[in-house]
Short mmCIF file of C-alpha atoms and ligand atoms in Angstrom, two decimals:
data_model
loop_
_atom_site.label_atom_id
_atom_site.label_comp_id
_atom_site.label_asym_id
_atom_site.label_seq_id
_atom_site.Cartn_x
_atom_site.Cartn_y
_atom_site.Cartn_z
CA UNK A 28 -5.54 28.37 -5.07
CA UNK A 29 -3.30 31.58 -4.97
CA UNK A 30 -5.73 33.50 -7.17
CA UNK A 31 -8.77 32.82 -4.83
CA UNK A 32 -6.28 33.84 -1.43
CA UNK A 33 -5.44 36.86 -3.35
CA UNK A 34 -9.43 37.82 -4.37
CA UNK A 35 -10.37 37.27 -0.33
CA UNK A 36 -7.52 39.53 0.52
CA UNK A 37 -8.90 42.14 -1.67
CA UNK A 38 -12.38 41.70 -0.97
CA UNK A 39 -11.14 42.00 3.08
CA UNK A 40 -9.11 45.27 2.01
CA UNK A 41 -12.36 46.92 0.23
CA UNK A 42 -14.65 46.17 3.02
CA UNK A 43 -12.40 47.24 5.36
CA UNK A 44 -13.52 47.41 9.35
CA UNK A 45 -16.93 46.41 8.25
CA UNK A 46 -15.88 42.78 8.41
CA UNK A 47 -14.08 40.66 10.72
CA UNK A 48 -13.23 36.70 10.11
CA UNK A 49 -13.08 34.80 13.25
CA UNK A 50 -12.16 31.42 12.75
CA UNK A 51 -12.26 28.08 15.08
CA UNK A 52 -9.14 26.36 15.88
CA UNK A 53 -10.43 23.13 13.59
CA UNK A 54 -10.70 25.36 10.64
CA UNK A 55 -8.11 24.49 7.62
CA UNK A 56 -4.94 25.98 7.79
CA UNK A 57 -5.65 28.26 4.97
CA UNK A 58 -8.64 29.61 6.30
CA UNK A 59 -6.65 30.36 9.71
CA UNK A 60 -4.47 32.38 7.87
CA UNK A 61 -6.79 34.49 6.52
CA UNK A 62 -9.03 35.17 9.51
CA UNK A 63 -8.49 37.96 11.81
CA UNK A 64 -8.94 36.17 15.21
CA UNK A 65 -8.73 32.24 16.11
CA UNK A 66 -9.56 30.70 19.13
CA UNK A 67 -11.86 27.85 20.52
CA UNK A 68 -15.96 28.30 20.69
CA UNK A 69 -16.05 30.41 24.02
CA UNK A 70 -13.08 32.80 23.02
CA UNK A 71 -14.54 32.98 19.64
CA UNK A 72 -18.15 34.30 21.31
CA UNK A 73 -16.29 36.58 23.84
CA UNK A 74 -13.87 37.92 21.10
CA UNK A 75 -17.06 38.42 18.53
CA UNK A 76 -18.89 40.15 21.28
CA UNK A 77 -15.80 42.93 21.52
CA UNK A 78 -15.99 43.73 17.63
CA UNK A 79 -17.61 46.64 16.06
CA UNK A 80 -17.84 45.31 12.54
CA UNK A 81 -21.10 45.16 10.90
CA UNK A 82 -20.27 41.91 9.61
CA UNK A 83 -18.93 38.85 11.34
CA UNK A 84 -18.02 35.95 8.88
CA UNK A 85 -17.87 33.18 11.14
CA UNK A 86 -15.76 30.15 9.94
CA UNK A 87 -16.47 27.45 12.17
CA UNK A 88 -19.81 25.41 12.60
CA UNK A 89 -23.30 26.55 13.01
CA UNK A 90 -23.52 26.27 16.85
CA UNK A 91 -20.60 28.60 16.99
CA UNK A 92 -22.26 31.08 14.82
CA UNK A 93 -25.67 30.87 16.77
CA UNK A 94 -23.32 31.77 20.18
CA UNK A 95 -21.97 34.68 17.98
CA UNK A 96 -25.18 36.13 17.33
CA UNK A 97 -26.58 35.86 20.73
CA UNK A 98 -23.45 37.90 21.98
CA UNK A 99 -23.67 40.41 18.95
CA UNK A 100 -24.88 43.85 18.82
CA UNK A 101 -28.29 44.72 17.16
CA UNK A 102 -26.71 45.99 14.14
CA UNK A 103 -24.45 43.22 13.61
CA UNK A 104 -25.12 40.37 11.16
CA UNK A 105 -23.07 36.91 11.46
CA UNK A 106 -22.54 35.27 8.04
CA UNK A 107 -21.34 31.60 7.77
CA UNK A 108 -19.96 30.45 4.79
CA UNK A 109 -21.44 27.22 4.40
CA UNK A 110 -24.83 26.89 6.56
CA UNK A 111 -24.78 23.38 6.57
CA UNK A 112 -21.67 23.13 8.72
CA UNK A 113 -23.33 21.32 11.76
CA UNK A 114 -22.23 19.13 14.60
CA UNK A 115 -23.39 15.84 15.08
CA UNK A 116 -22.54 16.03 18.81
CA UNK A 117 -25.00 19.14 19.08
CA UNK A 118 -27.69 17.00 17.17
CA UNK A 119 -27.68 14.54 19.84
CA UNK A 120 -30.15 16.23 21.84
CA UNK A 121 -32.97 19.06 21.27
CA UNK A 122 -35.13 20.86 23.90
CA UNK A 123 -38.03 18.83 23.43
CA UNK A 124 -36.03 15.65 24.53
CA UNK A 125 -34.40 17.49 27.23
CA UNK A 126 -37.89 19.06 28.80
CA UNK A 127 -39.04 15.41 28.78
CA UNK A 128 -36.25 14.02 30.73
CA UNK A 129 -35.68 17.04 33.25
CA UNK A 130 -39.54 16.25 34.24
CA UNK A 131 -38.84 12.81 34.49
CA UNK A 132 -35.68 13.28 36.81
CA UNK A 133 -37.05 15.80 38.77
CA UNK A 134 -39.88 13.69 39.99
CA UNK A 135 -37.22 10.81 41.19
CA UNK A 136 -34.60 13.12 42.45
CA UNK A 137 -34.83 14.95 45.94
CA UNK A 138 -32.88 17.95 44.77
CA UNK A 139 -33.67 20.90 42.16
CA UNK A 140 -32.39 19.99 38.64
CA UNK A 141 -30.21 22.40 37.18
CA UNK A 142 -29.61 21.74 33.27
CA UNK A 143 -25.98 22.72 32.04
CA UNK A 144 -25.37 22.48 28.52
CA UNK A 145 -22.09 22.25 26.86
CA UNK A 146 -21.39 25.34 24.33
CA UNK A 147 -21.59 22.65 21.45
CA UNK A 148 -25.08 22.78 21.43
CA UNK A 149 -27.99 24.33 19.39
CA UNK A 150 -29.63 27.36 20.63
CA UNK A 151 -32.86 25.96 21.55
CA UNK A 152 -31.02 23.99 24.61
CA UNK A 153 -29.28 26.91 25.50
CA UNK A 154 -32.96 28.42 25.77
CA UNK A 155 -33.77 25.37 27.75
CA UNK A 156 -31.21 25.93 30.10
CA UNK A 157 -31.90 29.71 30.40
CA UNK A 158 -35.48 29.04 31.19
CA UNK A 159 -34.36 26.80 34.04
CA UNK A 160 -31.89 29.00 35.55
CA UNK A 161 -29.19 26.88 34.34
CA UNK A 162 -25.86 27.92 32.16
CA UNK A 163 -23.85 27.01 29.42
CA UNK A 164 -20.28 25.41 29.65
CA UNK A 165 -17.40 24.96 27.97
CA UNK A 166 -14.81 22.45 27.87
CA UNK A 167 -12.36 24.74 30.13
CA UNK A 168 -15.11 26.07 32.46
CA UNK A 169 -17.17 23.06 32.73
CA UNK A 170 -15.79 21.93 36.38
CA UNK A 171 -16.15 25.36 37.72
CA UNK A 172 -20.12 25.85 36.42
CA UNK A 173 -21.17 21.94 37.86
CA UNK A 174 -19.25 22.79 41.10
CA UNK A 175 -21.39 26.33 41.59
CA UNK A 176 -24.63 24.20 41.30
CA UNK A 177 -23.54 21.29 43.32
CA UNK A 178 -21.99 23.87 46.05
CA UNK A 179 -25.61 25.09 46.25
CA UNK A 180 -27.02 21.43 47.01
CA UNK A 181 -28.88 21.19 43.69
CA UNK A 182 -28.23 18.34 41.25
CA UNK A 183 -27.20 18.41 37.56
CA UNK A 184 -28.36 17.60 34.42
CA UNK A 185 -25.18 17.72 32.06
CA UNK A 186 -25.52 17.36 28.20
CA UNK A 187 -24.67 16.59 25.18
CA UNK A 188 -21.18 15.25 25.82
CA UNK A 189 -20.88 12.19 27.95
CA UNK A 190 -17.23 12.24 28.23
CA UNK A 191 -16.67 15.86 29.22
CA UNK A 192 -19.42 15.31 31.72
CA UNK A 193 -17.67 11.91 33.17
CA UNK A 194 -14.04 13.49 32.86
CA UNK A 195 -15.04 16.76 34.77
CA UNK A 196 -17.10 14.58 37.40
CA UNK A 197 -13.70 12.48 38.32
CA UNK A 198 -11.81 15.70 38.32
CA UNK A 199 -14.20 17.16 41.21
CA UNK A 200 -14.28 14.02 42.90
CA UNK A 201 -18.05 13.29 42.82
CA UNK A 202 -18.34 9.72 43.75
CA UNK A 203 -19.41 7.34 41.14
CA UNK A 204 -22.76 6.09 42.96
CA UNK A 205 -23.88 9.72 42.54
CA UNK A 206 -23.32 9.82 38.88
CA UNK A 207 -26.08 8.02 36.40
CA UNK A 208 -25.70 8.17 32.45
CA UNK A 209 -28.97 8.74 30.54
CA UNK A 210 -29.01 6.62 27.33
CA UNK A 211 -30.34 7.96 24.00
CA UNK A 212 -33.76 5.89 24.48
CA UNK A 213 -34.14 8.08 27.73
CA UNK A 214 -33.53 5.02 30.06
CA UNK A 215 -31.47 5.59 33.11
CA UNK A 216 -29.56 2.96 34.53
CA UNK A 217 -32.48 0.51 35.56
CA UNK A 218 -32.87 -0.19 39.35
CA UNK A 219 -30.64 2.68 40.34
CA UNK A 220 -32.31 4.78 42.99
CA UNK A 221 -31.98 8.38 41.53
CA UNK A 222 -33.12 10.11 44.99
CA UNK A 223 -29.65 11.42 45.90
CA UNK A 224 -27.94 11.49 42.53
CA UNK A 225 -25.90 14.73 41.94
CA UNK A 226 -24.98 14.25 38.13
CA UNK A 227 -27.00 13.15 35.60
CA UNK A 228 -25.05 13.02 31.99
CA UNK A 229 -26.60 12.63 28.56
CA UNK A 230 -25.27 9.93 26.22
CA UNK A 231 -23.90 12.08 23.31
CA UNK A 232 -20.62 11.96 21.83
CA UNK A 233 -18.29 13.75 19.40
CA UNK A 234 -17.35 11.02 16.99
CA UNK A 235 -14.26 12.96 16.22
CA UNK A 236 -12.75 12.55 19.69
CA UNK A 237 -14.39 9.07 20.23
CA UNK A 238 -12.11 7.42 18.14
CA UNK A 239 -8.79 7.75 20.02
CA UNK A 240 -7.64 4.54 22.24
CA UNK A 241 -5.44 4.07 24.79
CA UNK A 242 -3.92 1.64 22.19
CA UNK A 243 -2.80 4.55 20.24
CA UNK A 244 -1.44 6.03 22.97
CA UNK A 245 0.70 2.81 23.69
CA UNK A 246 2.31 2.81 20.49
CA UNK A 247 3.22 6.22 20.75
CA UNK A 248 4.91 5.85 24.20
CA UNK A 249 6.64 2.71 22.76
CA UNK A 250 8.03 4.81 19.42
CA UNK A 251 8.99 7.70 21.06
CA UNK A 252 10.06 7.27 24.57
CA UNK A 253 9.87 10.55 26.58
CA UNK A 254 6.74 11.60 24.46
CA UNK A 255 3.90 13.88 26.37
CA UNK A 256 0.17 12.73 25.39
CA UNK A 257 -2.22 15.93 25.41
CA UNK A 258 -5.93 15.22 24.88
CA UNK A 259 -9.45 17.00 24.64
CA UNK A 260 -11.72 15.73 27.41
CA UNK A 261 -14.08 14.48 24.78
CA UNK A 262 -12.29 11.51 24.63
CA UNK A 263 -13.12 8.45 26.41
CA UNK A 264 -12.33 8.54 30.13
CA UNK A 265 -9.58 5.80 29.80
CA UNK A 266 -7.74 7.77 27.28
CA UNK A 267 -7.81 10.90 29.28
CA UNK A 268 -6.50 8.77 32.31
CA UNK A 269 -3.48 7.52 29.97
CA UNK A 270 -2.91 11.02 28.98
CA UNK A 271 -0.52 13.18 30.65
CA UNK A 272 -2.66 16.35 30.26
CA UNK A 273 -6.08 17.05 29.26
CA UNK A 274 -7.65 20.21 28.43
CA UNK A 275 -9.35 22.51 25.85
CA UNK A 276 -8.30 23.43 22.50
CA UNK A 277 -6.89 26.43 23.78
CA UNK A 278 -5.20 24.66 26.39
CA UNK A 279 -3.61 22.11 24.22
CA UNK A 280 -2.32 24.93 22.02
CA UNK A 281 -1.12 27.07 24.89
CA UNK A 282 0.56 24.08 26.45
CA UNK A 283 2.39 22.99 23.56
CA UNK A 284 3.42 26.58 22.66
CA UNK A 285 4.87 27.14 26.35
CA UNK A 286 6.87 23.85 26.22
CA UNK A 287 10.34 23.61 25.31
CA UNK A 288 12.33 23.38 22.18
CA UNK A 289 12.40 19.80 20.89
CA UNK A 290 9.58 18.44 23.03
CA UNK A 291 7.38 15.45 21.48
CA UNK A 292 3.58 15.67 21.57
CA UNK A 293 1.10 13.24 20.64
CA UNK A 294 -2.15 15.12 20.58
CA UNK A 295 -5.68 13.39 20.59
CA UNK A 296 -7.75 16.05 19.23
CA UNK A 297 -8.87 17.24 15.59
CA UNK A 298 -6.79 16.73 12.70
CA UNK A 299 -6.66 19.82 10.99
CA UNK A 300 -5.87 21.41 14.29
CA UNK A 301 -2.92 18.87 14.98
CA UNK A 302 -1.21 19.93 11.37
CA UNK A 303 -1.40 23.90 12.28
CA UNK A 304 0.14 23.13 15.76
CA UNK A 305 2.85 21.15 13.87
CA UNK A 306 3.05 24.07 11.27
CA UNK A 307 3.24 26.96 14.05
CA UNK A 308 5.91 25.05 16.39
CA UNK A 309 8.63 23.61 14.01
CA UNK A 310 10.75 23.42 16.84
CA UNK A 311 8.72 20.47 18.37
CA UNK A 312 7.63 17.22 17.15
CA UNK A 313 3.81 17.02 17.25
CA UNK A 314 1.97 13.85 16.23
CA UNK A 315 -1.81 13.02 16.24
CA UNK A 316 -2.77 10.28 17.99
CA UNK A 317 -4.37 9.17 14.77
CA UNK A 318 -6.01 11.17 11.97
CA UNK A 319 -9.50 12.22 13.15
CA UNK A 320 -10.90 15.47 11.10
CA UNK A 321 -14.17 16.91 11.64
CA UNK A 322 -15.95 16.61 8.51
CA UNK A 323 -18.19 19.71 9.47
CA UNK A 324 -15.51 22.06 10.12
CA UNK A 325 -13.91 21.24 6.90
CA UNK A 326 -17.19 22.16 4.69
CA UNK A 327 -15.64 25.91 5.34
CA UNK A 328 -13.52 26.35 2.15
CA UNK A 329 -11.81 29.19 0.19
CA UNK A 330 -14.48 29.20 -2.29
CA UNK A 331 -17.60 29.45 0.05
CA UNK A 332 -15.20 32.09 2.09
CA UNK A 333 -15.05 34.19 -1.36
CA UNK A 334 -18.51 33.84 -2.10
CA UNK A 335 -19.60 35.12 1.46
CA UNK A 336 -17.57 38.19 1.25
CA UNK A 337 -18.73 38.96 -2.20
CA UNK A 338 -22.13 38.69 -1.25
CA UNK A 339 -21.39 41.39 1.65
CA UNK A 340 -19.95 43.72 -0.92
CA UNK A 341 -23.22 43.12 -3.20
CA UNK A 342 -25.24 43.60 -0.46
CA UNK A 343 -23.36 46.87 0.95
CA UNK A 344 -23.21 48.31 -2.86
CA UNK A 345 -27.20 47.36 -3.48
CA UNK A 346 -26.42 44.63 -6.18
CA UNK A 347 -27.56 41.96 -4.22
CA UNK A 348 -29.21 40.47 -1.31
CA UNK A 349 -27.04 39.03 1.81
CA UNK A 350 -26.46 35.46 1.87
CA UNK A 351 -25.33 33.27 3.93
CA UNK A 352 -26.75 34.84 7.22
CA UNK A 353 -27.41 33.24 10.82
CA UNK A 354 -30.49 34.15 12.67
CA UNK A 355 -31.39 32.42 15.85
CA UNK A 356 -35.00 32.33 16.46
CA UNK A 357 -36.60 35.13 18.17
CA UNK A 358 -38.22 32.52 20.77
CA UNK A 359 -34.86 31.32 21.94
CA UNK A 360 -32.62 34.49 21.72
CA UNK A 361 -33.68 35.72 25.41
CA UNK A 362 -33.46 32.61 27.51
CA UNK A 363 -30.16 31.30 25.30
CA UNK A 364 -28.76 34.57 25.98
CA UNK A 365 -29.35 34.07 29.70
CA UNK A 366 -27.80 30.87 30.08
CA UNK A 367 -24.67 32.20 28.18
CA UNK A 368 -24.16 35.38 30.48
CA UNK A 369 -24.67 32.91 33.35
CA UNK A 370 -21.64 31.13 32.10
CA UNK A 371 -19.26 34.20 31.84
CA UNK A 372 -20.72 35.67 35.10
CA UNK A 373 -19.78 32.03 36.87
CA UNK A 374 -16.65 31.84 35.17
CA UNK A 375 -15.52 35.29 36.00
CA UNK A 376 -16.60 35.08 39.87
S1 LIG B 5 -15.30 18.18 16.49
FE1 LIG B 5 -16.87 17.00 17.21
S2 LIG B 5 -18.08 18.82 18.57
FE2 LIG B 5 -16.59 19.78 17.22
S3 LIG B 5 -17.85 20.58 15.56
FE3 LIG B 5 -16.92 18.67 15.49
S4 LIG B 5 -18.41 16.96 15.68
FE4 LIG B 5 -18.89 18.97 16.60
#
């Protein structure tokens, strides 16, 4: 491991400013330590758009690398050490299904329907949203984005994560009778009048966050009186309700960082991230609610990182072709970028 780390550092030095390595919070600790900056999907997309480097070696999953490509400058190339690092949540809906549903609910609802897609989605879904004047959102700005459209007397079609949708709806105090779940077979609560619905939520989920239970929380509270419980809003509603705080990965990291020395935290999110928080803040006790790693995030490792950097060097010196490049289909570029920019505009407003 020491040799390969040295090799990566050497390649980084040789490639200089032409390469930058962003890493998502859920990456393994050795990858994070070798990266140039770390963050959640939104922070990474924005930080990447502010770099000048020709090659962005994105250590995360595919939808994030696609997001970076959408916001990148024309000359920049996005490289992903393992192009198979996907996301089962993002796989749960695509633009064809979304289009079908959009037509179905538009017929039954009296308001204009605006699609909002979580950033954890592929470019075809972001493009679908852009075409319909909708927006992307993240776990930290979902409330603001949904409210923006509701305040214009529109109805929202939210996908793909049901838990983020419902947990945000509760925060916004949207009445339960104005919310419906859309099942994966496209059925919508039978017998329910859809005319006055304000929020349609697709029934997708992240298996990493779905596993946490209120029982996990009770056990930790029993064992460590005074413990603080913080969870991601992709967790089930009752888990979020039983926690003390819920928020994005960025918020989880910052909240624990800012907490007093000696405090104890039970954390409901991805395991590699929780382990790194424990490493970074040794003056606090950090315990995962249960061990739940993201298998796709774990596909990025030192071996494929060194291969990506070597391929860039070969390409630059004319010795070989560039490998591991991520390219968003041309048809999706403009509308997907529009939906991403809409999110940035609403978030800043
Ligand atoms: S943690 Fe969940 S949402 Fe994030 S990449 Fe893994 S499966 Fe997808």
